[in-house]
CSV table of C-alpha atoms in Angstrom, one decimal:
chain,number,residue,atom,x,y,z
A,155,MET,CA,73.1,59.8,72.8
A,156,THR,CA,74.1,61.0,69.3
A,157,GLU,CA,74.6,58.4,66.6
A,158,ARG,CA,78.3,59.1,66.6
A,159,GLY,CA,78.4,58.7,70.4
A,160,ALA,CA,76.5,55.4,70.1
A,161,VAL,CA,78.9,54.1,67.5
A,162,GLY,CA,81.8,55.1,69.7
A,163,TRP,CA,80.3,53.5,72.8
A,164,THR,CA,79.6,50.3,70.9
A,165,LEU,CA,83.2,50.2,69.7
A,166,VAL,CA,84.5,50.6,73.3
A,167,ARG,CA,82.0,48.1,74.7
A,168,VAL,CA,82.8,45.4,72.0
A,169,VAL,CA,86.6,45.8,72.1
A,170,PHE,CA,86.9,45.8,75.9
A,171,GLY,CA,84.3,43.1,76.4
A,172,LEU,CA,85.9,40.7,73.9
A,173,THR,CA,89.4,41.5,75.2
A,174,LEU,CA,88.3,40.7,78.8
A,175,ALA,CA,86.6,37.5,77.6
A,176,PHE,CA,89.3,36.1,75.4
A,177,SER,CA,92.5,37.6,76.8
A,178,HIS,CA,91.7,37.1,80.4
A,179,GLY,CA,88.7,34.9,81.0
A,180,LEU,CA,89.1,32.1,78.4
A,181,GLY,CA,92.5,30.9,79.7
A,182,LYS,CA,91.1,30.7,83.2
A,183,VAL,CA,88.0,28.7,82.3
A,184,THR,CA,89.8,26.3,79.9
A,185,GLY,CA,93.0,25.9,82.0
A,186,ASP,CA,94.1,24.6,85.3
A,187,MET,CA,92.2,26.7,87.9
A,188,SER,CA,94.3,25.6,90.9
A,189,GLY,CA,97.0,28.4,90.5
A,190,PHE,CA,94.3,31.0,90.2
A,191,ALA,CA,92.4,29.6,93.2
A,192,GLU,CA,95.6,29.8,95.2
A,193,GLY,CA,95.8,33.5,94.4
A,194,VAL,CA,92.2,34.0,95.4
A,195,ALA,CA,92.9,32.2,98.7
A,196,LYS,CA,95.8,34.6,99.4
A,197,LEU,CA,93.3,37.4,99.1
A,198,GLY,CA,91.4,35.9,102.0
A,199,PHE,CA,88.4,34.6,100.2
A,200,PRO,CA,86.6,31.6,101.6
A,201,ALA,CA,86.0,28.7,99.2
A,202,PRO,CA,88.8,30.0,96.9
A,203,MET,CA,88.0,27.5,94.1
A,204,PHE,CA,84.4,28.7,94.0
A,205,PHE,CA,85.4,32.3,93.9
A,206,ALA,CA,88.1,31.6,91.3
A,207,TRP,CA,85.4,30.1,89.1
A,208,CYS,CA,83.1,33.1,89.8
A,209,ALA,CA,85.9,35.5,88.7
A,210,ALA,CA,86.8,33.5,85.6
A,211,LEU,CA,83.2,33.3,84.5
A,212,ALA,CA,82.6,37.0,85.2
A,213,GLU,CA,85.6,37.8,83.0
A,214,PHE,CA,84.7,35.3,80.2
A,215,LEU,CA,80.9,35.3,80.1
A,216,GLY,CA,80.6,38.9,81.4
A,217,GLY,CA,83.0,40.1,78.8
A,218,ILE,CA,81.0,38.4,76.0
A,219,ALA,CA,77.7,39.7,77.3
A,220,VAL,CA,79.1,43.3,77.5
A,221,ALA,CA,80.5,43.0,74.0
A,222,LEU,CA,77.1,41.8,72.7
A,223,GLY,CA,75.2,44.3,74.8
A,224,LEU,CA,73.1,41.5,76.3
A,225,LEU,CA,72.2,41.9,80.0
A,226,THR,CA,74.8,44.6,79.9
A,227,ARG,CA,74.4,46.1,83.3
A,228,PRO,CA,74.3,42.8,85.3
A,229,ALA,CA,77.3,41.5,83.3
A,230,ALA,CA,79.2,44.7,83.8
A,231,LEU,CA,78.4,44.6,87.6
A,232,PHE,CA,80.0,41.1,87.9
A,233,ALA,CA,83.0,41.9,85.6
A,234,GLY,CA,83.5,45.2,87.3
A,235,PHE,CA,83.5,43.7,90.8
A,236,THR,CA,86.1,41.2,89.5
A,237,MET,CA,88.2,44.1,88.2
A,238,LEU,CA,87.9,45.9,91.5
A,239,VAL,CA,89.3,42.8,93.3
A,240,ALA,CA,92.1,42.6,90.7
A,241,LEU,CA,92.9,46.3,91.3
A,242,PHE,CA,93.0,45.7,95.0
A,243,ARG,CA,95.2,42.7,94.4
A,244,HIS,CA,97.7,44.9,92.5
A,245,ARG,CA,97.4,47.9,94.8
A,246,ALA,CA,101.0,47.8,95.9
A,247,ASP,CA,102.4,46.9,92.5
A,248,PRO,CA,103.9,49.3,90.0
A,249,PHE,CA,101.2,51.2,88.1
A,250,GLY,CA,101.8,49.1,85.0
A,251,LYS,CA,100.5,46.0,86.9
A,252,MET,CA,97.3,47.6,87.9
A,253,GLU,CA,96.7,49.5,84.7
A,254,LEU,CA,94.7,46.8,82.9
A,255,SER,CA,92.4,46.3,85.9
A,256,LEU,CA,91.8,50.0,86.2
A,257,LEU,CA,91.0,50.3,82.4
A,258,PHE,CA,88.6,47.3,82.5
A,259,LEU,CA,87.0,48.6,85.7
A,260,THR,CA,86.4,52.0,84.2
A,261,VAL,CA,84.7,50.6,81.1
A,262,MET,CA,82.5,48.3,83.3
A,263,VAL,CA,81.4,51.2,85.4
A,264,ALA,CA,80.6,53.1,82.2
A,265,ALA,CA,78.5,50.1,81.1
A,266,LEU,CA,76.7,50.1,84.4
A,267,ILE,CA,75.9,53.8,83.8
A,268,ILE,CA,75.1,53.8,80.1
A,269,GLY,CA,73.9,50.3,79.5
A,270,GLY,CA,74.4,48.6,76.1
A,271,GLY,CA,73.4,51.6,74.1
A,272,PRO,CA,71.2,51.7,71.0
A,273,PHE,CA,73.4,49.2,69.1
A,274,SER,CA,73.1,46.3,71.5
A,275,LEU,CA,71.1,43.1,71.9
A,276,ASP,CA,69.4,44.8,75.0
A,277,ALA,CA,68.1,47.6,72.8
A,278,LEU,CA,67.0,45.1,70.1
A,279,LEU,CA,65.1,43.0,72.6
A,280,ARG,CA,63.5,46.2,74.1
A,281,ARG,CA,62.3,47.2,70.6
A,282,LYS,CA,60.8,43.8,69.9
A,283,LYS,CA,58.9,44.0,73.2
A,284,ALA,CA,57.4,47.4,72.4
């Protein structure tokens, strides 16, 4: 990866990770989870409160981890799966309702493929091990 590519990827990773964490996850983990859990139940998940918390934490903690580039691939896997479910949830809605889920899913899949990149805590920890 060129240095310009690394800077570009870092920008995408940080902006999308922080946006997912603070625009979508934070409100869920600090608010009343019951409404979100009802939506999860309507999707057919067993133990909807448990899976609502899993999704909220995947968005909040996963978004922060992706932004920092810390455990990037596992964090992106959980956040990406959550976005895949959100995309499924909005599959019959107008495109504008599914657009955010699709954008976040795309970035999380990219994070699975690329990892944190050279400007990440993952890379810093790898350099310290070596």
